[in-house]
CSV table of C-alpha atoms and ligand atoms in Angstrom, one decimal:
chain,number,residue,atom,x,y,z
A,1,UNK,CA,-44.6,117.9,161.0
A,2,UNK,CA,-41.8,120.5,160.0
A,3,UNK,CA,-38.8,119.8,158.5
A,4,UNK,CA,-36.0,122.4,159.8
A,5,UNK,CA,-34.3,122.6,156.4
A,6,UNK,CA,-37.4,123.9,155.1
A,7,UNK,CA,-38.5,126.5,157.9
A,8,UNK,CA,-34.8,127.5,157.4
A,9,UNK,CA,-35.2,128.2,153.3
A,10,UNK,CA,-38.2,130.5,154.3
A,11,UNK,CA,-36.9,132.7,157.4
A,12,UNK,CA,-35.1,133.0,160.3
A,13,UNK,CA,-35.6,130.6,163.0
A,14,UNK,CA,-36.0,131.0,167.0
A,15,UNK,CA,-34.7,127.9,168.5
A,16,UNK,CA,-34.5,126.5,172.5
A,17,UNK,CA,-32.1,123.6,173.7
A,18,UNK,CA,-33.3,121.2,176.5
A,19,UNK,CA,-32.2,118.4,178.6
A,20,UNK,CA,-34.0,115.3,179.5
A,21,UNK,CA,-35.3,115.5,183.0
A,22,UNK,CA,-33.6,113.3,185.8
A,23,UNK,CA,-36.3,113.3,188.5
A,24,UNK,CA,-40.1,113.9,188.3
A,25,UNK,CA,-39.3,117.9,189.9
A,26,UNK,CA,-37.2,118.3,187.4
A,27,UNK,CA,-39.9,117.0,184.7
A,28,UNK,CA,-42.2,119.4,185.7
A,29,UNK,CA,-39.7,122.1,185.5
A,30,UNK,CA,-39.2,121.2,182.5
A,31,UNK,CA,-43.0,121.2,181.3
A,32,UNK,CA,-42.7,125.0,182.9
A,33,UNK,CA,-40.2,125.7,180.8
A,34,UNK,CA,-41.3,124.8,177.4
A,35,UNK,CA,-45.3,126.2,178.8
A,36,UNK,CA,-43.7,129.6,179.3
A,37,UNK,CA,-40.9,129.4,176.1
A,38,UNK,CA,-43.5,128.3,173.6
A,39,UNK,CA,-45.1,131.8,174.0
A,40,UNK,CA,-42.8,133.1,172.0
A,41,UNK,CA,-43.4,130.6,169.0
A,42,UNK,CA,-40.3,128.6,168.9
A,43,UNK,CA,-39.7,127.1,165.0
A,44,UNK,CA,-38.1,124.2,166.6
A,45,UNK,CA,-36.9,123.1,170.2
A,46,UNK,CA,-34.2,120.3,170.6
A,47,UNK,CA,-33.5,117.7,173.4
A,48,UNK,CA,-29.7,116.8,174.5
A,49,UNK,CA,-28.6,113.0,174.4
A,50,UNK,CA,-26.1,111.4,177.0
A,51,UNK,CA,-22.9,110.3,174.7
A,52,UNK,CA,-22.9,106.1,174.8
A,53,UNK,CA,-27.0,106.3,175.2
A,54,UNK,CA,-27.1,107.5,179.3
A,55,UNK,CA,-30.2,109.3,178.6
A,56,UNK,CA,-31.3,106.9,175.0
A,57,UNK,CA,-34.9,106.8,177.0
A,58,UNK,CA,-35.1,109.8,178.3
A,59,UNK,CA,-34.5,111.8,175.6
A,60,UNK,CA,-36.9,110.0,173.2
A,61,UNK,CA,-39.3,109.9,175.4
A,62,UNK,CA,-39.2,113.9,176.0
A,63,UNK,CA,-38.6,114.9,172.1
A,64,UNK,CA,-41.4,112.0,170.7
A,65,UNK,CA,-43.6,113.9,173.8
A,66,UNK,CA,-43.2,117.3,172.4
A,67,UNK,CA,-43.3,116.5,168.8
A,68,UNK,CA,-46.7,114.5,169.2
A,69,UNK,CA,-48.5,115.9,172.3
A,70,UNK,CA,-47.2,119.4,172.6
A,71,UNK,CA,-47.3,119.9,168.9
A,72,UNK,CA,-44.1,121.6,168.9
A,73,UNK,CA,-41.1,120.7,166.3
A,74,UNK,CA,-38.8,118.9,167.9
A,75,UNK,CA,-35.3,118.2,167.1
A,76,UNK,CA,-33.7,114.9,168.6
A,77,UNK,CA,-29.9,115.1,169.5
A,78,UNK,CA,-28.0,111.8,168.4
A,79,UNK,CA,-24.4,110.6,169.5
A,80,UNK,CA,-22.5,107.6,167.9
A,81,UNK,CA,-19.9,107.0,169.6
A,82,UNK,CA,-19.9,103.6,172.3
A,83,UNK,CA,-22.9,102.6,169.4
A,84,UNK,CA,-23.6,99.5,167.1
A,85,UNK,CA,-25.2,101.2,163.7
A,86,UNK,CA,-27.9,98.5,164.9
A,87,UNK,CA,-28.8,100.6,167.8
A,88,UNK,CA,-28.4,104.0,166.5
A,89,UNK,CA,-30.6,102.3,163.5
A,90,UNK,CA,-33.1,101.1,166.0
A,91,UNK,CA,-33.6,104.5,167.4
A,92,UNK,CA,-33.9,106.4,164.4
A,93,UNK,CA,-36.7,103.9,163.0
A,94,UNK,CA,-38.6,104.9,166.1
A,95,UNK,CA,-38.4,108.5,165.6
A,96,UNK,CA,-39.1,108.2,162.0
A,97,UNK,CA,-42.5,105.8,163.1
A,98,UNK,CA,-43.6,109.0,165.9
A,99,UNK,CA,-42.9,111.3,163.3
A,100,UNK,CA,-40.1,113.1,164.2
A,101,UNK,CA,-38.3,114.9,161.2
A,102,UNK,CA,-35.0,116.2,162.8
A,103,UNK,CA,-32.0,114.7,164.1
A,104,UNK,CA,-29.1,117.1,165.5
A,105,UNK,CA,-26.0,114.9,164.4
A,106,UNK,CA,-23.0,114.2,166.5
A,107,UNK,CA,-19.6,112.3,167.8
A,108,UNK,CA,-20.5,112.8,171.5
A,109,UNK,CA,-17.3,112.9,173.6
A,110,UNK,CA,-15.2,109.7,174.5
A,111,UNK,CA,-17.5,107.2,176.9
A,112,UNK,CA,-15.6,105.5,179.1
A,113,UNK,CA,-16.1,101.8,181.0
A,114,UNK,CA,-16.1,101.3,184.8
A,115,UNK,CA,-11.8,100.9,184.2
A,116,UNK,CA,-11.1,104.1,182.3
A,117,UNK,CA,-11.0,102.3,178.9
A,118,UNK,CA,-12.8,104.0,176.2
A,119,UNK,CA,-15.6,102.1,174.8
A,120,UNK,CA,-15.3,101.8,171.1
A,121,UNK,CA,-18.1,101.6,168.4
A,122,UNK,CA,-18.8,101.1,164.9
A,123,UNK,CA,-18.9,105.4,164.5
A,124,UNK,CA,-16.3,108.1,165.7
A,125,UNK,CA,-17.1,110.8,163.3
A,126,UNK,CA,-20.6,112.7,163.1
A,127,UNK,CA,-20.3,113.0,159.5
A,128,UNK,CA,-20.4,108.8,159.7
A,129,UNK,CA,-23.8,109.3,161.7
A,130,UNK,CA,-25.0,111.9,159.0
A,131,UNK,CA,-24.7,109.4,155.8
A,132,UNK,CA,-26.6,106.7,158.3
A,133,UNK,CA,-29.0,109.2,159.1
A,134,UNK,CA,-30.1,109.9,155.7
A,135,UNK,CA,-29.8,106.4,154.8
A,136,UNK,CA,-32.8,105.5,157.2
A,137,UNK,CA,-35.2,108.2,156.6
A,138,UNK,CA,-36.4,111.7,155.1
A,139,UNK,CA,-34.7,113.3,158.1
A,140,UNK,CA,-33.6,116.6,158.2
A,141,UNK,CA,-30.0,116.9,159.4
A,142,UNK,CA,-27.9,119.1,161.6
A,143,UNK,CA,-24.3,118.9,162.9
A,144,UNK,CA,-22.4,120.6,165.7
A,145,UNK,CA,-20.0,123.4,164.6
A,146,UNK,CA,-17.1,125.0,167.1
A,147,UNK,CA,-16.9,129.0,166.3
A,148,UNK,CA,-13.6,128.7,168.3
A,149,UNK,CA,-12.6,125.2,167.1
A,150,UNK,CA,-12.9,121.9,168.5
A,151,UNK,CA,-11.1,121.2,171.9
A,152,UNK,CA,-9.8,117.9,170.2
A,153,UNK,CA,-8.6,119.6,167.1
A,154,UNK,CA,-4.8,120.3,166.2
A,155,UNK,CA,-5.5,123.4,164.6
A,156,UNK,CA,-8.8,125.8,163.4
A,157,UNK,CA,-7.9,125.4,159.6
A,158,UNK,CA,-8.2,121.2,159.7
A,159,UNK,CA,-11.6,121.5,161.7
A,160,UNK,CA,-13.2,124.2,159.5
A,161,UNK,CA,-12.2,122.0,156.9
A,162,UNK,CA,-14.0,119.0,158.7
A,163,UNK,CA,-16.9,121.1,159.5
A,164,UNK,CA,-17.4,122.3,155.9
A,165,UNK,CA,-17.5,118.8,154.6
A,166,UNK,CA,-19.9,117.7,157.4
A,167,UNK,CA,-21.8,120.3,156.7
A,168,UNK,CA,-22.3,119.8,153.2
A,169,UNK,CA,-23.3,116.1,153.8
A,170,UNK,CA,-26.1,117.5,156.2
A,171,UNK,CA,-28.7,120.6,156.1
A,172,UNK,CA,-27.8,122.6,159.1
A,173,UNK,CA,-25.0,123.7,161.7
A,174,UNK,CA,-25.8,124.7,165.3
A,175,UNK,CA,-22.8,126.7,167.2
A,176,UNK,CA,-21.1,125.7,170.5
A,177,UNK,CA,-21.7,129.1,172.3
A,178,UNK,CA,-19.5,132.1,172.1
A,179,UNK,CA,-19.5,135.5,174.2
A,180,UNK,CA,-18.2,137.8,171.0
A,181,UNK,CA,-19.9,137.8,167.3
A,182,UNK,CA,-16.3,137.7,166.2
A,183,UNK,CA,-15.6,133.5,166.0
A,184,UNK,CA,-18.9,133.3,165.2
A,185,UNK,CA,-18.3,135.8,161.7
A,186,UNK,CA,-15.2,134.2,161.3
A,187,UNK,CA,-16.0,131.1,161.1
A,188,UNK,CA,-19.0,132.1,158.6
A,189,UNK,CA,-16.5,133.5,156.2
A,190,UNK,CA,-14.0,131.0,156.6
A,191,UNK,CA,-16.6,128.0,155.4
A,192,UNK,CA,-17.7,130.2,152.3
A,193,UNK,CA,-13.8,130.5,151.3
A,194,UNK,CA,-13.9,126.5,151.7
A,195,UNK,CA,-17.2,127.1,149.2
A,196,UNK,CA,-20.1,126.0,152.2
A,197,UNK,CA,-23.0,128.2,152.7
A,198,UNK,CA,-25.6,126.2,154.4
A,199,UNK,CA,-27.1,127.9,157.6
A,200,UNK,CA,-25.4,128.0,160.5
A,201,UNK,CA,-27.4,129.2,163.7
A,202,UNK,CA,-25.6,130.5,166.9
A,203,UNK,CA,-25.7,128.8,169.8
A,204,UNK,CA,-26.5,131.8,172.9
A,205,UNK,CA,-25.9,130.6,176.5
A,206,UNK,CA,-27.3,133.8,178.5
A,207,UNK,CA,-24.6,134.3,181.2
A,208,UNK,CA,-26.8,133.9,184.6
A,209,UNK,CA,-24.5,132.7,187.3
A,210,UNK,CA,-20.3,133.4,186.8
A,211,UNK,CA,-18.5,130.2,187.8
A,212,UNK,CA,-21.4,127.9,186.4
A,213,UNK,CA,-20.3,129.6,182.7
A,214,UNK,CA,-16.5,129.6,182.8
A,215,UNK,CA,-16.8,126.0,184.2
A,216,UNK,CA,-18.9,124.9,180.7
A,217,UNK,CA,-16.8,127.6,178.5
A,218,UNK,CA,-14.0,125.5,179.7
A,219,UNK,CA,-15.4,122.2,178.6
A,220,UNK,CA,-16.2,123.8,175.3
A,221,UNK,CA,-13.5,125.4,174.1
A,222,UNK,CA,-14.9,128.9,174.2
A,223,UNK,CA,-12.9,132.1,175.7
A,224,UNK,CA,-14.9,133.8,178.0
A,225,UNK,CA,-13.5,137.2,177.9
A,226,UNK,CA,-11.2,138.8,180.4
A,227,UNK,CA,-13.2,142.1,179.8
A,228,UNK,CA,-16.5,140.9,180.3
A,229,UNK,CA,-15.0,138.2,183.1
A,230,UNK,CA,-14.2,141.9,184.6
A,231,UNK,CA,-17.5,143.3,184.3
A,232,UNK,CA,-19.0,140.2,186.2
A,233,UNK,CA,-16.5,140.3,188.8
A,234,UNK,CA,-17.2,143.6,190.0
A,235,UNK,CA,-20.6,142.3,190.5
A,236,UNK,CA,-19.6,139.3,192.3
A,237,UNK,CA,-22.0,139.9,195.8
A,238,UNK,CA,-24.9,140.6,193.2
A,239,UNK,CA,-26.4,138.1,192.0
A,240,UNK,CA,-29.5,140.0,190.4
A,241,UNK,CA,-26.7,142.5,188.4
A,242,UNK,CA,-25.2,139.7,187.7
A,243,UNK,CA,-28.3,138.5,185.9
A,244,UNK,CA,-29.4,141.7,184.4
A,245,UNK,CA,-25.6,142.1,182.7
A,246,UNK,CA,-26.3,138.3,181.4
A,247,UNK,CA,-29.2,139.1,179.7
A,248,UNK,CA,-27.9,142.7,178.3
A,249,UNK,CA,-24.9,141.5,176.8
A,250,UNK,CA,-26.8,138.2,175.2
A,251,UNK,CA,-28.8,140.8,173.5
A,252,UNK,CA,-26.3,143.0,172.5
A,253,UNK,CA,-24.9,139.5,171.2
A,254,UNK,CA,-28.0,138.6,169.2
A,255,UNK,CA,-29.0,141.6,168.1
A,256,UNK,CA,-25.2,142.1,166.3
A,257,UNK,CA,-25.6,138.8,165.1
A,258,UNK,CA,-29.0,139.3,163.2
A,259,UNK,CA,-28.0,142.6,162.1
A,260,UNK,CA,-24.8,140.3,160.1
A,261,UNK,CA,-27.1,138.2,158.9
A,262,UNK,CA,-27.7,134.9,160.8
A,263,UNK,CA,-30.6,132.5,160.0
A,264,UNK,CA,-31.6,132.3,163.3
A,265,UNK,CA,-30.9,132.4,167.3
A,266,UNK,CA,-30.9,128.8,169.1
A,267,UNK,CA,-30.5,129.3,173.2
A,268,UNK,CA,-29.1,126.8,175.4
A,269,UNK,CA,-31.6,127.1,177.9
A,270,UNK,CA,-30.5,125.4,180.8
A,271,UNK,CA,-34.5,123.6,181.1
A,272,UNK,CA,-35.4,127.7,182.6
A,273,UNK,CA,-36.9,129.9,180.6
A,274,UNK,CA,-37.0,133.9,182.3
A,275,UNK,CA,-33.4,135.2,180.8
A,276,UNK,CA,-34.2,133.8,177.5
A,277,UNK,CA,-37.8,135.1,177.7
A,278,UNK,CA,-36.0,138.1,178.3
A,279,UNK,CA,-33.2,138.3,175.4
A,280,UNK,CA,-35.8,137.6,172.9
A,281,UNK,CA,-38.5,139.4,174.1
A,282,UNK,CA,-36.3,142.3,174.2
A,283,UNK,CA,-34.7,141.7,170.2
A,284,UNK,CA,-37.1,143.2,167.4
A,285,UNK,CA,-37.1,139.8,165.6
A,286,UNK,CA,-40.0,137.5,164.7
A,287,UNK,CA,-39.5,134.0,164.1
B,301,FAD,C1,-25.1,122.4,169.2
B,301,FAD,C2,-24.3,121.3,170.0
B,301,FAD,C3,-25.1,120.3,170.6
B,301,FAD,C4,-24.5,119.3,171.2
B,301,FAD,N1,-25.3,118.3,171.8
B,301,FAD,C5,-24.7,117.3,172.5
B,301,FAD,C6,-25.5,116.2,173.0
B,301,FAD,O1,-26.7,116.3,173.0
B,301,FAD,N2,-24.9,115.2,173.6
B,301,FAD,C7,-23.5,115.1,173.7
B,301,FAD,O2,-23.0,114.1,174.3
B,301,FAD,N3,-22.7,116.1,173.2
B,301,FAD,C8,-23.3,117.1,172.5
B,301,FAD,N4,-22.5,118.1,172.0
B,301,FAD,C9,-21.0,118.0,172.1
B,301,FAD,C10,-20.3,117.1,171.0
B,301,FAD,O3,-20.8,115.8,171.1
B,301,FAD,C11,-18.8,117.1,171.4
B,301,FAD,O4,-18.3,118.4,171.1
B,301,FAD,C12,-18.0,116.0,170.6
B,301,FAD,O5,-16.7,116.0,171.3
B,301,FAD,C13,-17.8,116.3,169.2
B,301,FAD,O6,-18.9,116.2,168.5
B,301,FAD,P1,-19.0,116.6,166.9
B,301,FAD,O7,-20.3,116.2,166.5
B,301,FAD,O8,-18.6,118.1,166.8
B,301,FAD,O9,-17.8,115.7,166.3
B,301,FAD,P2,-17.1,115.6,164.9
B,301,FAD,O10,-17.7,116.5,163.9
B,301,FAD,O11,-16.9,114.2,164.6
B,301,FAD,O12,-15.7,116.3,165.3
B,301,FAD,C14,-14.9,115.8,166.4
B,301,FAD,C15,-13.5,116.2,166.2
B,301,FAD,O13,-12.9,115.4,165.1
B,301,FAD,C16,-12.4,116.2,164.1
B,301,FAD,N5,-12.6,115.5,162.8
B,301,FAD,C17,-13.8,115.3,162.2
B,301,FAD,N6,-13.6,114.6,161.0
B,301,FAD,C18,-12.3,114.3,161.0
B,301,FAD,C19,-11.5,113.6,160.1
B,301,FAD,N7,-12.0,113.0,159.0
B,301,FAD,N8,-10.2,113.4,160.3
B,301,FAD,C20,-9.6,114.0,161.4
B,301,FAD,N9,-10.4,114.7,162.3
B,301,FAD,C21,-11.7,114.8,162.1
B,301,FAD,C22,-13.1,117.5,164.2
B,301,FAD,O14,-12.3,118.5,163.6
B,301,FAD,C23,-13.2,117.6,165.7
B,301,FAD,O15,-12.0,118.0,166.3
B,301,FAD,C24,-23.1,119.2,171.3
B,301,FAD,C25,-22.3,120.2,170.7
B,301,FAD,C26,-22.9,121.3,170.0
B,301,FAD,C27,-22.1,122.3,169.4
């Protein structure tokens, strides 16, 4: 049992993000996945959850798996939105029974019913969720943080505000992804000036297939460069150079933001495993 704060105080951490298989295929991808990631001694790995509780099962079932069977730290992600506090409650009393430590803490986006209605709850904020979180149990806590802001916020200053005071209620932050260290550094400096220093690790999405990244860059709220858009388009009929440029410029990524000082690397793996292999395989860097 590891508590993320903790590996976090003693050194830098190596961390891979999955989701919570659909079908049994995509189970056993999934056991593929960690099998072949775990070689490189992840601190932690951390399993997605469906906003409004599409995947509550799944996604316990996979994290309590990994934590108890695998041996392998797990990190649960946790929306409240569309929730009672009774169920949110519920589910963090049985992660606390299996022994999980760490809870990633978050809004989720808006659910919606079968009319288009939103679906309210008794939460909209993460930083809400946080204060239940570490009402119910030794957890350690992260939170989400936007390098490029929130899509839903009005401006950057108001969200790094609401960042740096959900951040101090918690242990940790884990980035959206970004394709430049700039947001990234910025948004590092811009939380010290609002006086909040706890770690904040990057979220890396290795660039493997074009459209499939500016689609979820989109959703995120994070550029995708017009000059690196450019060097993938001249690539466009290879899909392999297209691959090998993904990986090179995620390690050029890393490796700049290690050399600045971050506490660690977290990769949104996508349930594969061979470009991240890759990245960190190639980055002098130890866990
Ligand atoms: C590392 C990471 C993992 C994620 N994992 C998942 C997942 O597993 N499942 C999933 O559904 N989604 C996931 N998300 C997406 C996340 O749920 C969405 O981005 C969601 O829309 C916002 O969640 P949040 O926790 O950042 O919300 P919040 O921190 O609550 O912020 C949401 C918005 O509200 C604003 N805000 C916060 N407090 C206040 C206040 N007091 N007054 C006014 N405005 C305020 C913020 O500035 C921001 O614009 C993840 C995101 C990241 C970065």
């Amino acid at each position: 049992m590891t508590r993320i704060a903790d590996l976090l105080r003693e050194r830098r951490t190596l961390s891979f993000e999955f989701f919570p298989p659909k079908t049994d295929e995509a189970a056993v991808a999934l056991e593929g996945a960690i099998a072949e990631l775990d070689e490189l001694n992840p601190s932690f790995v951390s399993v997605t959850y469906g906003a409004g509780g599409s995947t509550r099962e799944r996604t316990r079932d996979v994290v309590i798996d990994i934590e108890r069977d695998l041996g392998i730290t797990a990190m649960a992600h946790l929306t409240c939105v569309a929730h009672t506090r009774a169920e949110l409650s519920s589910l963090l009393d049985e992660y606390n029974a299996a022994g999980v430590e760490n809870i990633l803490a978050l809004a989720g986006d808006p659910v919606l019913d079968d009319s288009g209605l939103v679906i309210d709850g008794e939460f909209s904020r993460a930083v809400e969720l946080v204060e239940l979180i570490a009402q119910r149990g030794q957890f350690s806590i992260g939170v989400a943080a936007h390098p490029e802001g929130h899509p839903r916020s009005p401006d950057l200053a108001s969200d790094r505000r609401h960042l740096a005071t959900k951040l101090e209620a918690a242990d940790f932050a884990i980035t959206q992804f970004f394709f430049e260290p700039e947001p990234y550094l910025r948004m590092i400096e811009e939380l010290a000036a609002l006086g909040c220093t706890k770690p904040v690790l990057p979220g890396i999405m290795p660039v493997t297939n074009v459209g499939q990244v500016t689609r979820f860059a989109q959703l995120a709220g994070a550029a995708f460069p017009v000059h690196l858009a450019a060097r993938f388009e001249a690539l466009a009929d290879d899909p392999a150079g297209v691959r090998a440029l993904g990986v090179e410029l995620a390690t050029e990524l890393c490796q700049r933001l290690l050399d600045e000082g971050a506490p660690g690397l977290h990769f949104y793996t996508l349930n594969r495993s061979t470009a991240t292999r890759e990245i960190a395989r190639s980055l002098a860097f130890q866990p």
